[in-house]
CSV table of C-alpha atoms in Angstrom, one decimal:
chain,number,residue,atom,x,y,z
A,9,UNK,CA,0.0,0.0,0.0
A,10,UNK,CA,1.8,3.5,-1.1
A,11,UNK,CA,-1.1,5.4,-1.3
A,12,UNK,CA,1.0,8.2,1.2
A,13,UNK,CA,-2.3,8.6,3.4
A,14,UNK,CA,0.2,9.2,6.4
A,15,UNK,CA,2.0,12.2,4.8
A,16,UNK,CA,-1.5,14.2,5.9
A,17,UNK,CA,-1.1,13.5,9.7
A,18,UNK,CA,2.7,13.0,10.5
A,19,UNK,CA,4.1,15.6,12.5
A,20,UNK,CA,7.5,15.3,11.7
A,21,UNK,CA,6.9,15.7,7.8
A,22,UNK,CA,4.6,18.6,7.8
A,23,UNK,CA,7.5,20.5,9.3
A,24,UNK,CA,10.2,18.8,6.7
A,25,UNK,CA,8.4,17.6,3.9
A,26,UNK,CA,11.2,14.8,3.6
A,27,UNK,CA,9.8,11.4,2.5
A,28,UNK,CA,12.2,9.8,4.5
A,29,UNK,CA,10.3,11.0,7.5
A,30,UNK,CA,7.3,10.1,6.6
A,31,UNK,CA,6.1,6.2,7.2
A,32,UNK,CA,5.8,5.2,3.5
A,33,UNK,CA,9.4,5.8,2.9
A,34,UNK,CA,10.4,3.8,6.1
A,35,UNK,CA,8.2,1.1,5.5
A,36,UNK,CA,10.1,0.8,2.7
A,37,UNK,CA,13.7,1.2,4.2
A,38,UNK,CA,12.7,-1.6,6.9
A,39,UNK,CA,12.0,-4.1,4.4
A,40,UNK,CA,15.0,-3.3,2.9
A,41,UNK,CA,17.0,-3.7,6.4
A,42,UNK,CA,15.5,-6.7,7.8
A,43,UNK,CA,16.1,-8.6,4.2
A,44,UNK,CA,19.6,-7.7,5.1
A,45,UNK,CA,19.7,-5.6,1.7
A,46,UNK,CA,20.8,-2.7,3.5
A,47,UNK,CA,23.4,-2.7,6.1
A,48,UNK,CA,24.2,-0.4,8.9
A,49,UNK,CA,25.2,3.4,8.5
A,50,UNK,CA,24.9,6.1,10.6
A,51,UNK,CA,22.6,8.1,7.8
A,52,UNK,CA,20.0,5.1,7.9
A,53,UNK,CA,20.3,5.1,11.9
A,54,UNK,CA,19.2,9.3,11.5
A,55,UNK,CA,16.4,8.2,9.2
A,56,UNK,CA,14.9,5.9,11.9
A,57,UNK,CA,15.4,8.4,14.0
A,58,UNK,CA,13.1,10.7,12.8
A,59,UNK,CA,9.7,9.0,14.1
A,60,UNK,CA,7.9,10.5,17.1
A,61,UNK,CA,6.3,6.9,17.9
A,62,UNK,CA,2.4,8.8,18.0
A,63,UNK,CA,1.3,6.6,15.6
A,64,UNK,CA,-0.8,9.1,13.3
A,65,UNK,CA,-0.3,7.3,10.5
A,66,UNK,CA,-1.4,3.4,12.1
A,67,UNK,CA,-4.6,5.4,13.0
A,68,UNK,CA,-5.4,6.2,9.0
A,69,UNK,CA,-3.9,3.8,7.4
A,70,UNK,CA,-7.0,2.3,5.1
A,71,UNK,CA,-5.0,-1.0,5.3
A,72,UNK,CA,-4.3,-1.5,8.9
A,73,UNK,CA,-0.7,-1.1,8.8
A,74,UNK,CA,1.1,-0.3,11.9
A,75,UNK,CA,4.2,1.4,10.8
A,76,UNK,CA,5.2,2.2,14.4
A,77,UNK,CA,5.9,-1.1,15.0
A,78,UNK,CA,7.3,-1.7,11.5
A,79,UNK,CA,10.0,1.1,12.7
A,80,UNK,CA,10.3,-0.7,16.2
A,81,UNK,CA,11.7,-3.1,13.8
A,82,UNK,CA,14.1,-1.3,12.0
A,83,UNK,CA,15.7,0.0,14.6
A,84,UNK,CA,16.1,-3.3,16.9
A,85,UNK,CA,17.5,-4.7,13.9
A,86,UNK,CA,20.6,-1.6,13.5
A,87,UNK,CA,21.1,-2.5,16.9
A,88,UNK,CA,21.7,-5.8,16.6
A,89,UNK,CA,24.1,-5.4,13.9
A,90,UNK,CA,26.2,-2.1,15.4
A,91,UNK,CA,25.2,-2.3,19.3
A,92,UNK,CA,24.2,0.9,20.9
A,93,UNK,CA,26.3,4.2,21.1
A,94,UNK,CA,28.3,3.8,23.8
A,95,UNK,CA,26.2,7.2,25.4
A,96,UNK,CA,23.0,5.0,25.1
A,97,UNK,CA,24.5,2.3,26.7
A,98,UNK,CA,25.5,4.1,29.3
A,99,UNK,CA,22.1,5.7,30.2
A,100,UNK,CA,20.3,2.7,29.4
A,101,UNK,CA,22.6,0.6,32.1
A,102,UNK,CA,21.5,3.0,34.7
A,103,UNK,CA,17.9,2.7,33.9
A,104,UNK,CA,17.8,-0.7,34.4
A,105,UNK,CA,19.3,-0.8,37.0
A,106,UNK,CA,16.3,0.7,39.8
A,107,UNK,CA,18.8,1.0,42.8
A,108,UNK,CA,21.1,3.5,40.9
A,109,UNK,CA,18.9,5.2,38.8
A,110,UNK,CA,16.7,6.0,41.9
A,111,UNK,CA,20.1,6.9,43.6
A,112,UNK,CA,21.2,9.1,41.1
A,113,UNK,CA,18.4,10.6,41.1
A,114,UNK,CA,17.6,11.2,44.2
A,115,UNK,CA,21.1,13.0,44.5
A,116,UNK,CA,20.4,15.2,41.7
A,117,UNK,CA,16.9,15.9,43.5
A,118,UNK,CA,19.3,17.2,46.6
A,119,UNK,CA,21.7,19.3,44.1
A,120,UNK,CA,19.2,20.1,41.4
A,121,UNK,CA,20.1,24.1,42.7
A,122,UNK,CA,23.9,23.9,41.8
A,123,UNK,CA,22.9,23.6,38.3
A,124,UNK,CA,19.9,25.0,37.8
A,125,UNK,CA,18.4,28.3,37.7
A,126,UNK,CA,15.4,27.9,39.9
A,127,UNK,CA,12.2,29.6,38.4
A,128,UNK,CA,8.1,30.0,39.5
A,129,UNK,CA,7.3,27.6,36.5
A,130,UNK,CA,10.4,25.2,36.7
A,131,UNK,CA,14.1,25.6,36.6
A,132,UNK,CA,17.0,25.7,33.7
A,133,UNK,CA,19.9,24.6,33.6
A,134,UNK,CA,23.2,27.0,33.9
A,135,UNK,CA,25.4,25.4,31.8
A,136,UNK,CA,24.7,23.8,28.6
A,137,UNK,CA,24.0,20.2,29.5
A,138,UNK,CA,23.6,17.5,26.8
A,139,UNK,CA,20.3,17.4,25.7
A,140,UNK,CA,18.8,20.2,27.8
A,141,UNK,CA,19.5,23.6,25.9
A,142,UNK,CA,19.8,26.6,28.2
A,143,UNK,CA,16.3,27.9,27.2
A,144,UNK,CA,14.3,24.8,28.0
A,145,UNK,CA,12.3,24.8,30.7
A,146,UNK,CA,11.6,21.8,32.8
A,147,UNK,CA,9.8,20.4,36.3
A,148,UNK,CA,12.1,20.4,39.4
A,149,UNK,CA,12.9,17.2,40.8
A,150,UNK,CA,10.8,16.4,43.6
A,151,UNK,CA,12.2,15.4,47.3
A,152,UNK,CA,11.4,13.2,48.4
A,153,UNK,CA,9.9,11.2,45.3
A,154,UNK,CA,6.4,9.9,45.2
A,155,UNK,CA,7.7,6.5,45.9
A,156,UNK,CA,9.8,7.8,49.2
A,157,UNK,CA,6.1,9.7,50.5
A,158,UNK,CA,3.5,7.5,50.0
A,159,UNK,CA,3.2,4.0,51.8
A,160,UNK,CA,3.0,0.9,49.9
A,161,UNK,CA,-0.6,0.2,51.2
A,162,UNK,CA,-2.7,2.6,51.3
A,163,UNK,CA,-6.8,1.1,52.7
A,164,UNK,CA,-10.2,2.6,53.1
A,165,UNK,CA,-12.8,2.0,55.4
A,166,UNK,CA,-15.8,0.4,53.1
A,167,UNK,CA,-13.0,-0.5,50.2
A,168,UNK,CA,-14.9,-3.1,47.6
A,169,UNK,CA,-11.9,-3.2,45.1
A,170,UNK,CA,-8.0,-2.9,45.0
A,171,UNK,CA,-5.3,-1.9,42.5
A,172,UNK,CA,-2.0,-1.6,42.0
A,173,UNK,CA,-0.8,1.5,41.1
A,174,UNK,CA,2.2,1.9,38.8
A,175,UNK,CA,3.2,5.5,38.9
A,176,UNK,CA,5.7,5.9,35.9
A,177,UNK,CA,8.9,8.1,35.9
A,178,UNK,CA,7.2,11.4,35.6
A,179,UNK,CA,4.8,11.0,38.3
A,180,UNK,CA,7.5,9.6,41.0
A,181,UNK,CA,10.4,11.7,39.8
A,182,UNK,CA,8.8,14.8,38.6
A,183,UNK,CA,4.9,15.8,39.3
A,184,UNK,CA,4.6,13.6,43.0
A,185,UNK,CA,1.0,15.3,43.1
A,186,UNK,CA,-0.7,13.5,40.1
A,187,UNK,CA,-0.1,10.4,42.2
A,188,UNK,CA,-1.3,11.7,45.2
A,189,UNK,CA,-4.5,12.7,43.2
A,190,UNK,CA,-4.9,8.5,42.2
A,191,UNK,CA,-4.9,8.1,45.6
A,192,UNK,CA,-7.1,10.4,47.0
A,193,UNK,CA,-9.6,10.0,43.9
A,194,UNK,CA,-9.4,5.8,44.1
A,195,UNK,CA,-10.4,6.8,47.7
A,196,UNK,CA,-13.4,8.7,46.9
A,197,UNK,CA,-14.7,5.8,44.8
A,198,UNK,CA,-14.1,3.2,48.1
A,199,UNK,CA,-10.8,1.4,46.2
A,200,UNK,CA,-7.4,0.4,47.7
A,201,UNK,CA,-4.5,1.3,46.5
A,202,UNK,CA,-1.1,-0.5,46.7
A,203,UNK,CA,2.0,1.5,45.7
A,204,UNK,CA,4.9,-1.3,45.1
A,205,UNK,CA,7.7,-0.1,46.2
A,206,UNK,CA,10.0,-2.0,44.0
A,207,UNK,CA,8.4,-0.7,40.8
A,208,UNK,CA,10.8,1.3,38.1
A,209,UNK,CA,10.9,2.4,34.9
A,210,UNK,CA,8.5,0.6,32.0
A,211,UNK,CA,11.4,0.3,30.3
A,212,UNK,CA,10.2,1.6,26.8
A,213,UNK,CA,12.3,4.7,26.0
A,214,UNK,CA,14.8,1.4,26.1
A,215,UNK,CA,12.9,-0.6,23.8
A,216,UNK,CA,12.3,2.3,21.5
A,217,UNK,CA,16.2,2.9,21.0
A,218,UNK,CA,16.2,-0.5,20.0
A,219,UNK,CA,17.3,-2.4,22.1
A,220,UNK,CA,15.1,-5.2,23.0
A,221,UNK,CA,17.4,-7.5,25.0
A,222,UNK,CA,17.6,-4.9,28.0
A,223,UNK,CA,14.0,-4.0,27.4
A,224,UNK,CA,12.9,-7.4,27.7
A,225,UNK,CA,15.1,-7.9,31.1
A,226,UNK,CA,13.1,-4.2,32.5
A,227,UNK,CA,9.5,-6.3,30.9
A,228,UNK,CA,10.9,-9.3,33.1
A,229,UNK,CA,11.5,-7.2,36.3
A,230,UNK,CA,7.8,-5.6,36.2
A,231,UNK,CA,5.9,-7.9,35.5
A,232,UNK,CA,7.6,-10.3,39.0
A,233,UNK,CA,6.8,-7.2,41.0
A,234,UNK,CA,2.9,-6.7,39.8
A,235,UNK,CA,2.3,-10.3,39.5
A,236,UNK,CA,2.9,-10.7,43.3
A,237,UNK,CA,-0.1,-8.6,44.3
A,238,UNK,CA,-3.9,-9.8,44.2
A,239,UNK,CA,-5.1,-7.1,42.5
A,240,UNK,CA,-8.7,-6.1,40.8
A,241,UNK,CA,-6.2,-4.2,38.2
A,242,UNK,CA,-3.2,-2.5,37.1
A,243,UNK,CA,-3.2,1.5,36.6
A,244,UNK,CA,-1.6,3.6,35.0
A,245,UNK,CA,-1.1,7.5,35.0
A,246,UNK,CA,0.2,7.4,32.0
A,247,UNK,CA,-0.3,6.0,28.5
A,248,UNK,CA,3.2,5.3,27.9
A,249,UNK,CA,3.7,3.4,31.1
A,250,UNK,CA,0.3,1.8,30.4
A,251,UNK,CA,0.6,0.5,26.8
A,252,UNK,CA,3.9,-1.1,28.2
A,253,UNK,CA,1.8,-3.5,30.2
A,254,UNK,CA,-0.9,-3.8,28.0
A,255,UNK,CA,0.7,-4.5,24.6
A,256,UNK,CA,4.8,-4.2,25.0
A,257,UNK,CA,5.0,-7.0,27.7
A,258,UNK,CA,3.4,-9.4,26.1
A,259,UNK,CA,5.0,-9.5,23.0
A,260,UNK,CA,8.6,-9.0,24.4
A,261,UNK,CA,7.9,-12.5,26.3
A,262,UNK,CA,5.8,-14.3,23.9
A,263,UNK,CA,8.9,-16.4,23.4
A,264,UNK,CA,9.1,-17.5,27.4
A,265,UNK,CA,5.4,-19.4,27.9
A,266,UNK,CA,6.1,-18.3,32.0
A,267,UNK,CA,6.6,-15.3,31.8
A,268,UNK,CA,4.4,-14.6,29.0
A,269,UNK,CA,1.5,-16.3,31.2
A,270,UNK,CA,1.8,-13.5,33.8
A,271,UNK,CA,2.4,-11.0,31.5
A,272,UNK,CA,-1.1,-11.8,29.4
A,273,UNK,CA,-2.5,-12.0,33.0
A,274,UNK,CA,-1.2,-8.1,34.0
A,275,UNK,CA,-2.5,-6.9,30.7
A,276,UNK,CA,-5.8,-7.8,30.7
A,277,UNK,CA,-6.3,-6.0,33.7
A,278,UNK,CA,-4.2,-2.9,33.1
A,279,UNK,CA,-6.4,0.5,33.0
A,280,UNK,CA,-5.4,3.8,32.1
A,281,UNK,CA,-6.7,5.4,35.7
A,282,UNK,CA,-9.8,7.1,33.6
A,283,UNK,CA,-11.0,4.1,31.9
A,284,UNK,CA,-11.4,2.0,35.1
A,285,UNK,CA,-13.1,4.6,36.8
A,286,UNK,CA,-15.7,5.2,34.2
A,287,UNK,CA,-15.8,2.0,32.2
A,288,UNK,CA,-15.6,-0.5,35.6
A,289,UNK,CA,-16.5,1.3,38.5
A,290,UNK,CA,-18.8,3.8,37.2
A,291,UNK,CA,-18.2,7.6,37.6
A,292,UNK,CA,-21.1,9.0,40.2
A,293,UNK,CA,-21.0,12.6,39.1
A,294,UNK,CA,-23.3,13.0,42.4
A,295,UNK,CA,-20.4,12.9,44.5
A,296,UNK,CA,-18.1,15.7,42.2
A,297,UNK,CA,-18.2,19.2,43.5
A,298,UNK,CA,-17.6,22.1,41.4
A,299,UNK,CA,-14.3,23.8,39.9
A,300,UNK,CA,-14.9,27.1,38.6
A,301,UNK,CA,-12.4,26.9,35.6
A,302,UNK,CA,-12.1,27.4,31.8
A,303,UNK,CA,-10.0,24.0,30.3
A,304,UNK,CA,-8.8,22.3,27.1
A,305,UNK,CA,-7.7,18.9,26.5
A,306,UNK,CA,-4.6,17.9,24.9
A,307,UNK,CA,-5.1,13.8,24.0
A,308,UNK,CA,-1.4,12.4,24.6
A,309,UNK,CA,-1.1,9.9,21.5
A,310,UNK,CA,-1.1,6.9,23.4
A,311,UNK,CA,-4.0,7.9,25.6
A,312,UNK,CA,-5.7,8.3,22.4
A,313,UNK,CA,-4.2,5.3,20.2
A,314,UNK,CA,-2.9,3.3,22.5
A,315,UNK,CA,-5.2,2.9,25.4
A,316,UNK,CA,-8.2,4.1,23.6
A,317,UNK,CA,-8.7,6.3,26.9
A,318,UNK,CA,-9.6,9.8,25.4
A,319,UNK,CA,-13.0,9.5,25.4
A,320,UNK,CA,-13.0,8.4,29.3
A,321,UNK,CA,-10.5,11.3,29.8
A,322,UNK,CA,-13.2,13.8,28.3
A,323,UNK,CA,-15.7,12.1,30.5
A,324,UNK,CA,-14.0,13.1,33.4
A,325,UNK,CA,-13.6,16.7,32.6
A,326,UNK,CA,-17.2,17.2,31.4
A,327,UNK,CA,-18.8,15.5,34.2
A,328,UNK,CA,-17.3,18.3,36.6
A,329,UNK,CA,-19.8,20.9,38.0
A,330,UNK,CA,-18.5,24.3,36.9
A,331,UNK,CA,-15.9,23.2,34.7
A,332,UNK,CA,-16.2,25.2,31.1
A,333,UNK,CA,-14.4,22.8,28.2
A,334,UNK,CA,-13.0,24.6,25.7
A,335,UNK,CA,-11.6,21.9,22.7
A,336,UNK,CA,-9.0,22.6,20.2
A,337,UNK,CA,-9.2,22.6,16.8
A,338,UNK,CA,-7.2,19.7,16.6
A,339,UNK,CA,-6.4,18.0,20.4
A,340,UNK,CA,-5.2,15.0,18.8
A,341,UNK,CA,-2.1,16.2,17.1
A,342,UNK,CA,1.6,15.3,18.7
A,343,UNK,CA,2.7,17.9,20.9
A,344,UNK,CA,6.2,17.2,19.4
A,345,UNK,CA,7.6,15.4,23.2
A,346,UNK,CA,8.0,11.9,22.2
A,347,UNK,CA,10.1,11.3,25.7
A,348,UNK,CA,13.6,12.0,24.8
A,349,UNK,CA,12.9,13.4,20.9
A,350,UNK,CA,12.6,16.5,22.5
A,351,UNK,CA,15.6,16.3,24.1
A,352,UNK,CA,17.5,15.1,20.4
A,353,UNK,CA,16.2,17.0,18.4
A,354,UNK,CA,14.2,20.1,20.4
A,355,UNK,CA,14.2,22.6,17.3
A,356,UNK,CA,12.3,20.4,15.3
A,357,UNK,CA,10.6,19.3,18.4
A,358,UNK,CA,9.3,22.8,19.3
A,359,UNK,CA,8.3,23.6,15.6
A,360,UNK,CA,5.9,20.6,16.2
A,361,UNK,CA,4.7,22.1,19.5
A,362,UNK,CA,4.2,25.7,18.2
A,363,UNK,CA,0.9,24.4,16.2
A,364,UNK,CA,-0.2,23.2,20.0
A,365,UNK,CA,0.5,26.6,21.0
A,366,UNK,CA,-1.5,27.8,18.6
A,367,UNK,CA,-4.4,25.7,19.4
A,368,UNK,CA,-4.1,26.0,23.2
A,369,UNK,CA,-4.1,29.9,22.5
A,370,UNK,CA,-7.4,29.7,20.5
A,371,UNK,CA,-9.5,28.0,22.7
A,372,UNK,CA,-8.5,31.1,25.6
A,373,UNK,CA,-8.8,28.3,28.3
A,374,UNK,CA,-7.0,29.1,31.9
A,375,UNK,CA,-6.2,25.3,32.2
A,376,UNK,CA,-4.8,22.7,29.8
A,377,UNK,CA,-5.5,19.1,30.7
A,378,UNK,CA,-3.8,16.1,29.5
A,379,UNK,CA,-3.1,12.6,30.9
A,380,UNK,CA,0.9,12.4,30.5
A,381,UNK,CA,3.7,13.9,32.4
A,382,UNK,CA,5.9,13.8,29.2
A,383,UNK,CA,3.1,16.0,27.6
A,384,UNK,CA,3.0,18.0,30.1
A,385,UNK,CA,6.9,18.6,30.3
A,386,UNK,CA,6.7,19.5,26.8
A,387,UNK,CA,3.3,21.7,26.9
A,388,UNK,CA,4.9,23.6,30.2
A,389,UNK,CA,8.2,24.5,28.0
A,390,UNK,CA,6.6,25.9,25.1
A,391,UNK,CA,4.2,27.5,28.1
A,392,UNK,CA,7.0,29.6,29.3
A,393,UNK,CA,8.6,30.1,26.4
A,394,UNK,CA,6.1,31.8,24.5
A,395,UNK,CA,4.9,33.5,28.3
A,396,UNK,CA,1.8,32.4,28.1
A,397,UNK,CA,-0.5,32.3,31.3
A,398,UNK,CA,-2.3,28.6,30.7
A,399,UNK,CA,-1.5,26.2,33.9
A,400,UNK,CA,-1.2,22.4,33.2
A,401,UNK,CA,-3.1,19.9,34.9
A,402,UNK,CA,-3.0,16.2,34.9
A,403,UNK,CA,-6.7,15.4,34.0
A,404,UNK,CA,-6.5,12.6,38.3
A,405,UNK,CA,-5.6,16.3,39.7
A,406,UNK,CA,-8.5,18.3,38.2
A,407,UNK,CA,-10.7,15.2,39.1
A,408,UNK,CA,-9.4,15.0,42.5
A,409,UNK,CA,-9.7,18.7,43.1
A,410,UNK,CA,-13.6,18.3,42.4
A,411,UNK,CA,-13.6,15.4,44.9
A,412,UNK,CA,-12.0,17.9,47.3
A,413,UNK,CA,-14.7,20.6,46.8
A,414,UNK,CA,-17.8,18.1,46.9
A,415,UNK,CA,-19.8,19.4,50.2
């Protein structure tokens, strides 16, 4: 099929117009690299680079193509023939290993003012620093981290069901009050929540480099920490973090029957936090109180694609007494994040966000709401960049500040 639907909706090449960014042209390249017709080079590496992983294009594809995945491909495949640079290798080392990633972490939480300039809306950095350009704005680290201030068990008087929460990176690390808000909102709707303690990163900015061994190892660790607990379900803050249990896990273990029996088990009951509350335990608007605010939703792509959660998201938000929704021309577009894209390539990534800008501007809402911490990174930048006065909300916090206000 070359019929070059995806060239309408891809991010990347309505800001280059290169075919090479576009997913015909890699569909193309990848069949060309996995028949071993093309070997290695640093140019084809850049090529495969260029995908922001929202897949745009999978959603209109007439044919049911998932090029996404068919650039998955490519790129495990480079690996496996050059290995990682030995940067990435270095980075990805730590982040699989929780004990020293939380470590280092937690250090730079403690030192975060040596080396950057603290702000009202974030902090940047003094000194160029690889991959963070002096302009960029982003969240302070948070001390302690969501992990080090919540317990691991966390019961209600009256509680019918119980979850297991997996926070994600930018939740624990960055924005400790979104998981708070999962708390205090499961609370509300008479639901236990467990926080394991042991949890760590999903592991896919790892298997989006490429490389699937270490990603498989992170898939491993996660899913012998979640299958421990006897849980009603899995949820997620995140739709990263959740499409990693859903769909990632499973098909990194399909080749271990085991582990891939516990991993199928964990992602049939894994939830973005919005789809379990209104598709299993039923919202009750009755108990919401208002919030007198004007909002817009920005759809992260793998709420929207991925966990099919936008229309539970907007659910939510409309279901709020005194809450005023605003939608954008287009909420579904990239925001240009795509985890670390922004920080490889954050020109191009901030061209892509500008059209956000734009859209966030024209719907003159106080509040922007979205349902990733990545997103919201990115949406804060461009935010402060541009000096614009919208605040951004995970869409558990607005919820939770309704909760708060009910009589």
């Amino acid at each position: 099929m070359k019929c070059g639907n995806c060239q309408a909706v891809c991010p990347l090449y309505k800001e280059t117009k290169a075919e090479g960014t576009v997913a015909r042209g890699k569909v193309k390249l990848t069949e060309a690299v996995l028949e071993n017709k093309l070997p290695y080079s640093h140019k084809l590496a850049k090529i495969f680079e260029m995908c922001l992983q929202c897949k745009a294009c999978a959603a209109i594809c007439p044919c049911g193509v998932e090029p996404d995945k068919i650039v998955l491909a490519a790129r495990a495949k480079l690996v496996q023939e050059r290995g990682l640079p030995t940067v990435k290798k270095m980075i990805f080392k730590v982040l699989s290993n929780p004990g020293l990633f939380k470590t280092g972490l937690a250090v730079g939480a403690r030192t975060q003012g040596l080396f950057f300039k603290q702000r009202e809306d974030g902090q940047s950095t003094r000194v160029p620093i690889s991959g963070i350009v002096l302009r960029r704005v982003i969240p302070k680290l948070a001390v302690p981290s969501f992990l080090g201030r919540v317990p691991e068990n966390n019961t209600f008087p009256g509680a019918t069901k119980t979850i297991a929460f997996f926070s994600g990176c930018t939740t624990n690390f960055a924005y400790p009050g979104v998981g708070s808000a999962l708390i205090e909102v499961m609370k509300r709707n008479n639901i236990n929540v467990i926080v394991p303690k042991a949890q760590h990163c999903c592991g896919l900015p790892v298997l989006m480099h490429g490389d699937v061994e270490t990603a498989t190892q992170m898939a491993k660790s996660s899913v012998d920490i979640f299958s421990k607990y006897d849980v009603d379900a899995i949820i997620t803050v995140c739709g990263t973090c959740g499409e990693s249990f859903r769909v990632h896990y499973p098909e990194l273990l399909q080749n271990d029957p085991e582990y891939y029996a516990k991993a199928k088990a964990l992602s049939e009951k894994t939830y973005d936090f919005a789809q379990y509350l209104v598709d299993v335990v039923g919202l009750d608007p009755a108990k919401l109180g208002p919030v007198d605010a004007t909002v817009t939703y920005h759809v992260p792509c793998h709420i929207g694609r991925s966990m099919k959660a936008k229309d539970q998201q907007l659910n939510i938000i409309n279901s709020i007494p005194g809450v005023k929704y605003h939608p954008m021309r287009d909420p579904d577009r990239c925001c240009g994040g795509a985890g670390s894209f922004s920080l490889t390539h954050y020109d191009l990534s901030y061209d892509i966000l500008k059209h956000k800008l734009d859209d966030i501007a024209f719907t003159d809402a106080d509040y922007v709401i979205t349902g990733c911490g990545s997103c919201r990174m990115q949406l804060n930048d461009g935010i402060a960049q541009e000096k614009m006065t919208q605040k951004v909300m995970h869409t558990v916090e607005l919820l939770a500040q309704s909760y708060q206000n009910a009589k």
